Amino acid sequence: MAMNALNGEGQQGQVVVGVDVGGTTITAMVVDTSLQVCGQATQTTDKSTPQGTFKSIVATILQALEIGQTPLSQVKAAGIGIPGKVDPTTGTVHLAVNLNWNHIPAAEWFQQALGVPCYIENDLHLAALGYYHFFTDSSIQNMAYVSIGTGLAAGLILDGRLYRGAHGMAGEFGHIVMDPHGPTCNCGNRGCLEMYTAGPAYSRAGQEAVAQGKLLLPPEQANVTAVDVFNAAQSGNLAAQEIIHTAGAFLGRGLQILIMAYDVDKIILGGGVTRAGDLFRHAILDEWQRQASLSPLAAEMLKPEKLECAPLEHNAGAWGGVALAHNAFPHAVSPQRIANQRR
Ligand SMILES: [Zn+2]
């Protein structure tokens, strides 16, 4: 805890706040000019109404400030990641399905509530930005932060900059069609990559394995979750291990698309499905190895060291909020220069 930067009397604008808003929880982090965390708080996301969600985000920010014993008057700016389609120039959230937000002028709401400049960005874009600035070394200029949870998408850093695309939709590779006759996706299309690789794919395949008597559930439990499949695989259940291997191989092919399209140095995996552990990582690498054995091009591009799992405690999204608000500190230490200290 580096409180020293905050102790000077009359010093204004000594911290920034980074916030990661998820469908389940909100994390807010207060960071000083030397990029030390002085306060952090996590609260449950109130999804009762759009106003209720907004209030729970503000409450989390205020709690983090209180923990850091930092008055609001010392906050220079806040960077907030929202899971949805965001216009970062106006700070408007056009569509955030999980929060039930549609055409919400979020930057304006937060600025009115907090009285400081607030910047809004898509949560996954922010996670990519945060990971890039604080958890990679300066040799990395091109990377993809891939989140695998209920869905699959990537945040892209290309030539050292966040790449949003023409409509802020860059990285939505979970909806690349792998099989036009495959299962119907939430987006309406059929056979999207995420139908084979994201959390629901594990529970669907797990349910089939239960029906075939290859996987057992406690009698009181009706539905198989992805976590059930991960646990069964770790206890040695062959059907569960096969599910992880199949889904991981699909993801290996999906990540190959990203690598071939953007020539990234690193693929960082984040999100709940990474809890599937080593088996999952090996399934991806086995698929890359299979391709590498056939093709010198694949061997050159699909190097195992390009794949990295983000430790859960890294909180890349909130750090991305810090990076977004960071231009409030023109003379602060360059984030890249302290990157290795945070690895
Ligand atoms: Zn889809």
mmCIF file of C-alpha atoms and ligand atoms in Angstrom:
data_model
loop_
_atom_site.group_PDB
_atom_site.id
_atom_site.type_symbol
_atom_site.label_atom_id
_atom_site.label_comp_id
_atom_site.label_asym_id
_atom_site.label_seq_id
_atom_site.Cartn_x
_atom_site.Cartn_y
_atom_site.Cartn_z
ATOM 1 C CA MET A 1 0.000 0.000 0.000
ATOM 2 C CA ALA A 2 1.707 3.184 -1.125
ATOM 3 C CA MET A 3 -0.143 5.940 0.664
ATOM 4 C CA ASN A 4 2.765 8.385 0.592
ATOM 5 C CA ALA A 5 1.735 9.906 -2.715
ATOM 6 C CA LEU A 6 -1.585 10.927 -1.183
ATOM 7 C CA ASN A 7 -0.414 12.572 2.014
ATOM 8 C CA GLY A 8 0.583 15.993 0.723
ATOM 9 C CA GLU A 9 -1.837 18.719 1.765
ATOM 10 C CA GLY A 10 -3.659 20.486 -1.021
ATOM 11 C CA GLN A 11 -2.569 18.003 -3.667
ATOM 12 C CA GLN A 12 -5.436 17.504 -6.052
ATOM 13 C CA GLY A 13 -5.905 14.740 -8.575
ATOM 14 C CA GLN A 14 -3.509 12.240 -7.075
ATOM 15 C CA VAL A 15 -5.276 8.998 -8.008
ATOM 16 C CA VAL A 16 -7.231 7.394 -10.827
ATOM 17 C CA VAL A 17 -9.959 4.792 -10.537
ATOM 18 C CA GLY A 18 -10.220 1.709 -12.775
ATOM 19 C CA VAL A 19 -13.503 -0.199 -12.801
ATOM 20 C CA ASP A 20 -14.464 -3.553 -14.289
ATOM 21 C CA VAL A 21 -18.218 -4.105 -14.486
ATOM 22 C CA GLY A 22 -19.329 -7.697 -14.990
ATOM 23 C CA GLY A 23 -22.740 -9.326 -15.136
ATOM 24 C CA THR A 24 -22.152 -10.760 -11.642
ATOM 25 C CA THR A 25 -19.659 -8.509 -9.842
ATOM 26 C CA ILE A 26 -18.099 -5.045 -10.079
ATOM 27 C CA THR A 27 -14.471 -4.399 -9.106
ATOM 28 C CA ALA A 28 -13.133 -0.875 -8.529
ATOM 29 C CA MET A 29 -9.465 -0.087 -7.965
ATOM 30 C CA VAL A 30 -7.878 3.176 -6.774
ATOM 31 C CA VAL A 31 -4.336 3.651 -8.064
ATOM 32 C CA ASP A 32 -1.861 6.455 -7.288
ATOM 33 C CA THR A 33 0.687 8.220 -9.518
ATOM 34 C CA SER A 34 3.323 5.569 -8.866
ATOM 35 C CA LEU A 35 0.743 2.957 -9.946
ATOM 36 C CA GLN A 36 0.356 1.428 -6.500
ATOM 37 C CA VAL A 37 -3.110 0.172 -5.550
ATOM 38 C CA CYS A 38 -4.367 2.175 -2.552
ATOM 39 C CA GLY A 39 -7.918 0.823 -2.385
ATOM 40 C CA GLN A 40 -9.942 -1.939 -3.973
ATOM 41 C CA ALA A 41 -13.540 -3.118 -3.606
ATOM 42 C CA THR A 42 -15.784 -5.749 -5.180
ATOM 43 C CA GLN A 43 -19.577 -5.724 -4.969
ATOM 44 C CA THR A 44 -22.417 -7.709 -6.517
ATOM 45 C CA THR A 45 -23.899 -6.131 -9.649
ATOM 46 C CA ASP A 46 -27.446 -4.915 -8.988
ATOM 47 C CA LYS A 47 -29.317 -5.788 -12.176
ATOM 48 C CA SER A 48 -32.840 -4.888 -10.976
ATOM 49 C CA THR A 49 -32.983 -1.705 -13.122
ATOM 50 C CA PRO A 50 -30.473 0.292 -15.227
ATOM 51 C CA GLN A 51 -30.446 2.931 -12.443
ATOM 52 C CA GLY A 52 -29.868 0.222 -9.838
ATOM 53 C CA THR A 53 -26.871 -1.074 -11.804
ATOM 54 C CA PHE A 54 -25.487 2.449 -12.101
ATOM 55 C CA LYS A 55 -25.871 3.020 -8.349
ATOM 56 C CA SER A 56 -24.099 -0.249 -7.521
ATOM 57 C CA ILE A 57 -21.129 0.782 -9.717
ATOM 58 C CA VAL A 58 -20.927 4.191 -7.986
ATOM 59 C CA ALA A 59 -21.194 2.497 -4.567
ATOM 60 C CA THR A 60 -18.292 0.161 -5.446
ATOM 61 C CA ILE A 61 -16.131 3.120 -6.519
ATOM 62 C CA LEU A 62 -16.930 5.004 -3.291
ATOM 63 C CA GLN A 63 -16.156 1.920 -1.201
ATOM 64 C CA ALA A 64 -12.751 1.505 -2.897
ATOM 65 C CA LEU A 65 -11.998 5.181 -2.172
ATOM 66 C CA GLU A 66 -13.055 4.756 1.452
ATOM 67 C CA ILE A 67 -10.838 1.684 1.855
ATOM 68 C CA GLY A 68 -7.972 3.700 0.367
ATOM 69 C CA GLN A 69 -8.842 6.656 2.668
ATOM 70 C CA THR A 70 -8.889 8.828 -0.430
ATOM 71 C CA PRO A 71 -11.359 11.707 -0.764
ATOM 72 C CA LEU A 72 -13.208 12.060 -4.058
ATOM 73 C CA SER A 73 -11.468 15.443 -4.505
ATOM 74 C CA GLN A 74 -8.168 13.607 -5.122
ATOM 75 C CA VAL A 75 -9.532 11.564 -8.024
ATOM 76 C CA LYS A 76 -8.239 12.794 -11.361
ATOM 77 C CA ALA A 77 -10.287 10.507 -13.615
ATOM 78 C CA ALA A 78 -12.044 7.152 -13.818
ATOM 79 C CA GLY A 79 -11.949 4.499 -16.556
ATOM 80 C CA ILE A 80 -14.915 2.124 -16.564
ATOM 81 C CA GLY A 81 -15.328 -1.119 -18.548
ATOM 82 C CA ILE A 82 -18.889 -2.100 -19.468
ATOM 83 C CA PRO A 83 -19.800 -5.478 -21.031
ATOM 84 C CA GLY A 84 -21.462 -4.262 -24.215
ATOM 85 C CA LYS A 85 -21.317 -2.061 -27.276
ATOM 86 C CA VAL A 86 -19.788 1.246 -26.253
ATOM 87 C CA ASP A 87 -19.029 4.490 -28.088
ATOM 88 C CA PRO A 88 -15.846 5.550 -26.273
ATOM 89 C CA THR A 89 -15.894 9.067 -27.772
ATOM 90 C CA THR A 90 -19.303 9.982 -26.318
ATOM 91 C CA GLY A 91 -19.231 7.511 -23.417
ATOM 92 C CA THR A 92 -22.604 6.128 -24.471
ATOM 93 C CA VAL A 93 -23.425 2.456 -23.907
ATOM 94 C CA HIS A 94 -25.523 1.437 -26.897
ATOM 95 C CA LEU A 95 -26.255 -2.099 -25.856
ATOM 96 C CA ALA A 96 -25.232 -4.102 -22.791
ATOM 97 C CA VAL A 97 -27.535 -7.112 -22.752
ATOM 98 C CA ASN A 98 -26.289 -8.498 -19.407
ATOM 99 C CA LEU A 99 -26.939 -5.177 -17.657
ATOM 100 C CA ASN A 100 -30.137 -4.404 -19.563
ATOM 101 C CA TRP A 101 -28.557 -1.099 -20.656
ATOM 102 C CA ASN A 102 -29.554 0.419 -23.979
ATOM 103 C CA HIS A 103 -28.549 3.921 -25.139
ATOM 104 C CA ILE A 104 -27.349 4.912 -21.670
ATOM 105 C CA PRO A 105 -25.195 8.103 -21.535
ATOM 106 C CA ALA A 106 -22.932 6.392 -19.016
ATOM 107 C CA ALA A 107 -20.000 8.856 -19.037
ATOM 108 C CA GLU A 108 -22.422 11.719 -18.330
ATOM 109 C CA TRP A 109 -24.143 9.806 -15.496
ATOM 110 C CA PHE A 110 -20.844 8.928 -13.821
ATOM 111 C CA GLN A 111 -19.415 12.429 -14.248
ATOM 112 C CA GLN A 112 -22.501 13.930 -12.609
ATOM 113 C CA ALA A 113 -22.345 11.459 -9.727
ATOM 114 C CA LEU A 114 -18.585 11.684 -9.093
ATOM 115 C CA GLY A 115 -17.675 15.153 -10.394
ATOM 116 C CA VAL A 116 -14.580 13.861 -12.238
ATOM 117 C CA PRO A 117 -13.887 13.002 -15.901
ATOM 118 C CA CYS A 118 -15.093 9.458 -16.626
ATOM 119 C CA TYR A 119 -14.144 7.375 -19.653
ATOM 120 C CA ILE A 120 -16.174 4.361 -20.790
ATOM 121 C CA GLU A 121 -14.964 1.441 -22.880
ATOM 122 C CA ASN A 122 -16.041 -2.118 -23.674
ATOM 123 C CA ASP A 123 -14.893 -4.406 -20.834
ATOM 124 C CA LEU A 124 -12.956 -6.812 -22.998
ATOM 125 C CA HIS A 125 -11.190 -4.012 -24.856
ATOM 126 C CA LEU A 126 -10.192 -2.667 -21.442
ATOM 127 C CA ALA A 127 -8.945 -6.080 -20.261
ATOM 128 C CA ALA A 128 -6.709 -6.240 -23.351
ATOM 129 C CA LEU A 129 -5.457 -2.715 -22.678
ATOM 130 C CA GLY A 130 -4.847 -3.475 -18.999
ATOM 131 C CA TYR A 131 -3.005 -6.717 -19.659
ATOM 132 C CA TYR A 132 -0.911 -5.096 -22.371
ATOM 133 C CA HIS A 133 0.146 -2.123 -20.235
ATOM 134 C CA PHE A 134 0.693 -3.815 -16.888
ATOM 135 C CA PHE A 135 1.385 -7.518 -17.416
ATOM 136 C CA THR A 136 3.466 -7.845 -20.601
ATOM 137 C CA ASP A 137 6.960 -6.600 -21.310
ATOM 138 C CA SER A 138 7.766 -4.055 -23.989
ATOM 139 C CA SER A 139 8.729 -6.737 -26.549
ATOM 140 C CA ILE A 140 4.988 -7.442 -26.985
ATOM 141 C CA GLN A 141 3.256 -5.009 -29.341
ATOM 142 C CA ASN A 142 0.595 -7.303 -30.826
ATOM 143 C CA MET A 143 -1.626 -9.460 -28.629
ATOM 144 C CA ALA A 144 -5.148 -10.771 -28.182
ATOM 145 C CA TYR A 145 -6.874 -11.061 -24.806
ATOM 146 C CA VAL A 146 -9.391 -13.870 -25.276
ATOM 147 C CA SER A 147 -12.229 -14.241 -22.788
ATOM 148 C CA ILE A 148 -13.974 -17.617 -22.595
ATOM 149 C CA GLY A 149 -16.984 -17.655 -20.310
ATOM 150 C CA THR A 150 -20.631 -17.835 -21.355
ATOM 151 C CA GLY A 151 -19.390 -16.483 -24.715
ATOM 152 C CA LEU A 152 -16.109 -16.123 -26.582
ATOM 153 C CA ALA A 153 -14.510 -12.872 -27.788
ATOM 154 C CA ALA A 154 -11.130 -11.131 -27.949
ATOM 155 C CA GLY A 155 -9.746 -7.685 -27.240
ATOM 156 C CA LEU A 156 -6.957 -6.826 -29.682
ATOM 157 C CA ILE A 157 -3.797 -4.760 -29.261
ATOM 158 C CA LEU A 158 -2.190 -4.170 -32.660
ATOM 159 C CA ASP A 159 1.028 -2.185 -33.090
ATOM 160 C CA GLY A 160 0.791 -1.174 -29.437
ATOM 161 C CA ARG A 161 -2.721 0.285 -29.686
ATOM 162 C CA LEU A 162 -6.175 -0.951 -28.813
ATOM 163 C CA TYR A 163 -7.881 -1.985 -32.056
ATOM 164 C CA ARG A 164 -11.641 -1.358 -31.882
ATOM 165 C CA GLY A 165 -12.548 -1.786 -35.557
ATOM 166 C CA ALA A 166 -14.945 0.431 -37.519
ATOM 167 C CA HIS A 167 -17.892 -0.159 -35.152
ATOM 168 C CA GLY A 168 -16.163 -1.205 -31.923
ATOM 169 C CA MET A 169 -16.896 -4.834 -32.814
ATOM 170 C CA ALA A 170 -13.357 -6.069 -33.557
ATOM 171 C CA GLY A 171 -12.575 -9.363 -31.837
ATOM 172 C CA GLU A 172 -16.068 -10.915 -31.978
ATOM 173 C CA PHE A 173 -14.541 -14.079 -33.388
ATOM 174 C CA GLY A 174 -16.781 -16.315 -31.250
ATOM 175 C CA HIS A 175 -19.404 -15.851 -33.964
ATOM 176 C CA ILE A 176 -17.278 -17.122 -36.833
ATOM 177 C CA VAL A 177 -19.312 -19.951 -38.369
ATOM 178 C CA MET A 178 -17.458 -23.263 -38.079
ATOM 179 C CA ASP A 179 -20.356 -25.466 -39.260
ATOM 180 C CA PRO A 180 -23.422 -24.027 -41.069
ATOM 181 C CA HIS A 181 -25.447 -27.052 -39.902
ATOM 182 C CA GLY A 182 -24.309 -26.815 -36.282
ATOM 183 C CA PRO A 183 -26.360 -25.861 -33.198
ATOM 184 C CA THR A 184 -28.186 -22.511 -33.196
ATOM 185 C CA CYS A 185 -26.299 -19.706 -31.433
ATOM 186 C CA ASN A 186 -27.769 -16.836 -29.354
ATOM 187 C CA CYS A 187 -26.851 -14.535 -32.252
ATOM 188 C CA GLY A 188 -29.257 -16.462 -34.534
ATOM 189 C CA ASN A 189 -26.562 -18.009 -36.715
ATOM 190 C CA ARG A 190 -25.701 -21.719 -36.694
ATOM 191 C CA GLY A 191 -22.488 -23.471 -35.731
ATOM 192 C CA CYS A 192 -20.672 -20.410 -34.325
ATOM 193 C CA LEU A 193 -17.254 -21.146 -32.773
ATOM 194 C CA GLU A 194 -18.485 -20.263 -29.271
ATOM 195 C CA MET A 195 -21.132 -23.003 -29.523
ATOM 196 C CA TYR A 196 -18.244 -25.507 -29.349
ATOM 197 C CA THR A 197 -15.860 -23.748 -26.982
ATOM 198 C CA ALA A 198 -17.648 -21.498 -24.432
ATOM 199 C CA GLY A 199 -19.137 -22.554 -21.055
ATOM 200 C CA PRO A 200 -22.556 -23.701 -22.348
ATOM 201 C CA ALA A 201 -20.812 -26.133 -24.744
ATOM 202 C CA TYR A 202 -19.379 -27.960 -21.712
ATOM 203 C CA SER A 203 -22.726 -28.224 -19.945
ATOM 204 C CA ARG A 204 -24.479 -29.363 -23.144
ATOM 205 C CA ALA A 205 -21.904 -32.091 -23.816
ATOM 206 C CA GLY A 206 -21.912 -32.978 -20.090
ATOM 207 C CA GLN A 207 -25.689 -33.418 -20.206
ATOM 208 C CA GLU A 208 -25.307 -35.838 -23.149
ATOM 209 C CA ALA A 209 -22.658 -37.788 -21.260
ATOM 210 C CA VAL A 210 -25.037 -38.088 -18.275
ATOM 211 C CA ALA A 211 -27.815 -39.333 -20.590
ATOM 212 C CA GLN A 212 -25.409 -41.978 -21.929
ATOM 213 C CA GLY A 213 -24.434 -43.028 -18.407
ATOM 214 C CA LYS A 214 -20.817 -41.926 -18.923
ATOM 215 C CA LEU A 215 -20.985 -39.173 -16.304
ATOM 216 C CA LEU A 216 -22.749 -39.335 -12.939
ATOM 217 C CA LEU A 217 -24.463 -36.441 -11.185
ATOM 218 C CA PRO A 218 -25.617 -36.212 -7.554
ATOM 219 C CA PRO A 219 -29.293 -37.365 -7.526
ATOM 220 C CA GLU A 220 -30.594 -33.939 -6.403
ATOM 221 C CA GLN A 221 -28.906 -32.139 -9.325
ATOM 222 C CA ALA A 222 -30.798 -31.767 -12.606
ATOM 223 C CA ASN A 223 -28.373 -29.871 -14.838
ATOM 224 C CA VAL A 224 -24.693 -30.297 -15.596
ATOM 225 C CA THR A 225 -22.573 -27.144 -15.324
ATOM 226 C CA ALA A 226 -19.214 -26.520 -16.970
ATOM 227 C CA VAL A 227 -17.630 -26.697 -13.482
ATOM 228 C CA ASP A 228 -19.125 -30.204 -12.982
ATOM 229 C CA VAL A 229 -17.375 -31.279 -16.184
ATOM 230 C CA PHE A 230 -14.054 -29.717 -15.061
ATOM 231 C CA ASN A 231 -14.284 -31.423 -11.651
ATOM 232 C CA ALA A 232 -15.188 -34.803 -13.156
ATOM 233 C CA ALA A 233 -12.274 -34.532 -15.605
ATOM 234 C CA GLN A 234 -9.875 -33.749 -12.769
ATOM 235 C CA SER A 235 -11.157 -36.822 -10.886
ATOM 236 C CA GLY A 236 -10.289 -38.940 -13.907
ATOM 237 C CA ASN A 237 -13.672 -39.303 -15.673
ATOM 238 C CA LEU A 238 -12.842 -40.162 -19.283
ATOM 239 C CA ALA A 239 -16.037 -38.703 -20.818
ATOM 240 C CA ALA A 240 -15.420 -35.358 -19.094
ATOM 241 C CA GLN A 241 -11.789 -35.367 -20.219
ATOM 242 C CA GLU A 242 -12.942 -36.058 -23.784
ATOM 243 C CA ILE A 243 -15.374 -33.087 -23.621
ATOM 244 C CA ILE A 244 -12.546 -30.765 -22.577
ATOM 245 C CA HIS A 245 -10.274 -32.166 -25.248
ATOM 246 C CA THR A 246 -12.862 -31.692 -28.015
ATOM 247 C CA ALA A 247 -13.755 -28.140 -26.922
ATOM 248 C CA GLY A 248 -10.066 -27.242 -26.496
ATOM 249 C CA ALA A 249 -9.232 -28.534 -29.992
ATOM 250 C CA PHE A 250 -12.029 -26.370 -31.429
ATOM 251 C CA LEU A 251 -10.639 -23.380 -29.560
ATOM 252 C CA GLY A 252 -7.166 -24.227 -30.874
ATOM 253 C CA ARG A 253 -8.564 -23.847 -34.395
ATOM 254 C CA GLY A 254 -10.341 -20.612 -33.421
ATOM 255 C CA LEU A 255 -7.137 -19.155 -31.988
ATOM 256 C CA GLN A 256 -5.318 -20.200 -35.145
ATOM 257 C CA ILE A 257 -7.718 -17.917 -37.061
ATOM 258 C CA LEU A 258 -6.753 -15.002 -34.776
ATOM 259 C CA ILE A 259 -3.028 -15.706 -35.125
ATOM 260 C CA MET A 260 -3.174 -16.076 -38.899
ATOM 261 C CA ALA A 261 -5.341 -12.949 -39.315
ATOM 262 C CA TYR A 262 -3.390 -10.625 -36.995
ATOM 263 C CA ASP A 263 0.047 -12.201 -36.467
ATOM 264 C CA VAL A 264 -0.094 -11.566 -32.707
ATOM 265 C CA ASP A 265 2.861 -12.354 -30.404
ATOM 266 C CA LYS A 266 0.655 -13.478 -27.528
ATOM 267 C CA ILE A 267 -2.758 -14.990 -26.926
ATOM 268 C CA ILE A 268 -3.853 -14.372 -23.336
ATOM 269 C CA LEU A 269 -6.705 -16.583 -22.135
ATOM 270 C CA GLY A 270 -9.043 -15.260 -19.462
ATOM 271 C CA GLY A 271 -12.567 -16.027 -18.215
ATOM 272 C CA GLY A 272 -14.228 -18.872 -16.292
ATOM 273 C CA VAL A 273 -13.488 -21.671 -18.769
ATOM 274 C CA THR A 274 -9.729 -21.309 -18.138
ATOM 275 C CA ARG A 275 -10.511 -23.009 -14.776
ATOM 276 C CA ALA A 276 -10.643 -26.248 -16.784
ATOM 277 C CA GLY A 277 -6.886 -26.183 -16.179
ATOM 278 C CA ASP A 278 -3.986 -27.986 -17.793
ATOM 279 C CA LEU A 279 -6.153 -30.440 -19.721
ATOM 280 C CA PHE A 280 -7.743 -27.543 -21.569
ATOM 281 C CA ARG A 281 -4.437 -25.845 -22.296
ATOM 282 C CA HIS A 282 -2.966 -29.134 -23.535
ATOM 283 C CA ALA A 283 -5.965 -29.685 -25.840
ATOM 284 C CA ILE A 284 -5.274 -26.327 -27.518
ATOM 285 C CA LEU A 285 -1.553 -27.062 -27.813
ATOM 286 C CA ASP A 286 -2.222 -30.592 -29.146
ATOM 287 C CA GLU A 287 -4.312 -29.061 -31.946
ATOM 288 C CA TRP A 288 -1.547 -26.553 -32.704
ATOM 289 C CA GLN A 289 1.007 -29.388 -32.700
ATOM 290 C CA ARG A 290 -1.186 -31.432 -35.072
ATOM 291 C CA GLN A 291 -1.246 -28.498 -37.498
ATOM 292 C CA ALA A 292 2.473 -27.795 -37.032
ATOM 293 C CA SER A 293 3.307 -31.396 -37.968
ATOM 294 C CA LEU A 294 1.562 -30.870 -41.315
ATOM 295 C CA SER A 295 2.673 -27.360 -42.216
ATOM 296 C CA PRO A 296 5.883 -25.347 -41.811
ATOM 297 C CA LEU A 297 3.704 -22.209 -41.861
ATOM 298 C CA ALA A 298 1.604 -23.510 -38.960
ATOM 299 C CA ALA A 299 4.806 -24.557 -37.146
ATOM 300 C CA GLU A 300 6.149 -21.017 -37.524
ATOM 301 C CA MET A 301 2.943 -19.291 -36.399
ATOM 302 C CA LEU A 302 1.558 -21.634 -33.702
ATOM 303 C CA LYS A 303 4.420 -21.586 -31.206
ATOM 304 C CA PRO A 304 3.325 -22.923 -27.767
ATOM 305 C CA GLU A 305 4.950 -19.942 -25.993
ATOM 306 C CA LYS A 306 2.400 -17.634 -27.634
ATOM 307 C CA LEU A 307 -0.314 -19.101 -25.382
ATOM 308 C CA GLU A 308 -0.645 -17.708 -21.844
ATOM 309 C CA CYS A 309 -3.401 -18.042 -19.209
ATOM 310 C CA ALA A 310 -4.137 -14.838 -17.287
ATOM 311 C CA PRO A 311 -3.955 -15.436 -13.511
ATOM 312 C CA LEU A 312 -7.408 -14.664 -12.061
ATOM 313 C CA GLU A 313 -5.955 -12.216 -9.510
ATOM 314 C CA HIS A 314 -4.554 -10.001 -12.280
ATOM 315 C CA ASN A 315 -7.819 -8.103 -12.712
ATOM 316 C CA ALA A 316 -6.859 -6.996 -16.218
ATOM 317 C CA GLY A 317 -10.203 -5.200 -16.728
ATOM 318 C CA ALA A 318 -9.789 -2.826 -13.776
ATOM 319 C CA TRP A 319 -6.145 -2.190 -14.764
ATOM 320 C CA GLY A 320 -7.443 -1.326 -18.236
ATOM 321 C CA GLY A 321 -9.659 1.291 -16.583
ATOM 322 C CA VAL A 322 -6.533 2.671 -14.924
ATOM 323 C CA ALA A 323 -4.746 2.758 -18.299
ATOM 324 C CA LEU A 324 -7.734 4.549 -19.857
ATOM 325 C CA ALA A 325 -7.758 7.184 -17.108
ATOM 326 C CA HIS A 326 -3.959 7.308 -17.108
ATOM 327 C CA ASN A 327 -3.657 10.252 -19.494
ATOM 328 C CA ALA A 328 -4.726 12.237 -16.443
ATOM 329 C CA PHE A 329 -1.139 11.680 -15.222
ATOM 330 C CA PRO A 330 1.121 13.148 -17.901
ATOM 331 C CA HIS A 331 4.240 12.918 -15.710
ATOM 332 C CA ALA A 332 3.613 9.531 -14.125
ATOM 333 C CA VAL A 333 5.846 6.509 -14.577
ATOM 334 C CA SER A 334 5.222 4.841 -17.919
ATOM 335 C CA PRO A 335 3.081 1.742 -17.317
ATOM 336 C CA GLN A 336 5.285 -0.280 -19.666
ATOM 337 C CA ARG A 337 8.359 0.478 -17.593
ATOM 338 C CA ILE A 338 6.977 -1.152 -14.476
ATOM 339 C CA ALA A 339 5.324 -3.984 -16.356
ATOM 340 C CA ASN A 340 7.718 -6.662 -15.188
ATOM 341 C CA GLN A 341 7.168 -5.780 -11.541
ATOM 342 C CA ARG A 342 3.520 -6.811 -11.868
ATOM 343 C CA ARG A 343 3.998 -10.126 -13.592
HETATM 344 ZN ZN ZN B 1 -23.191 -16.726 -32.946
#
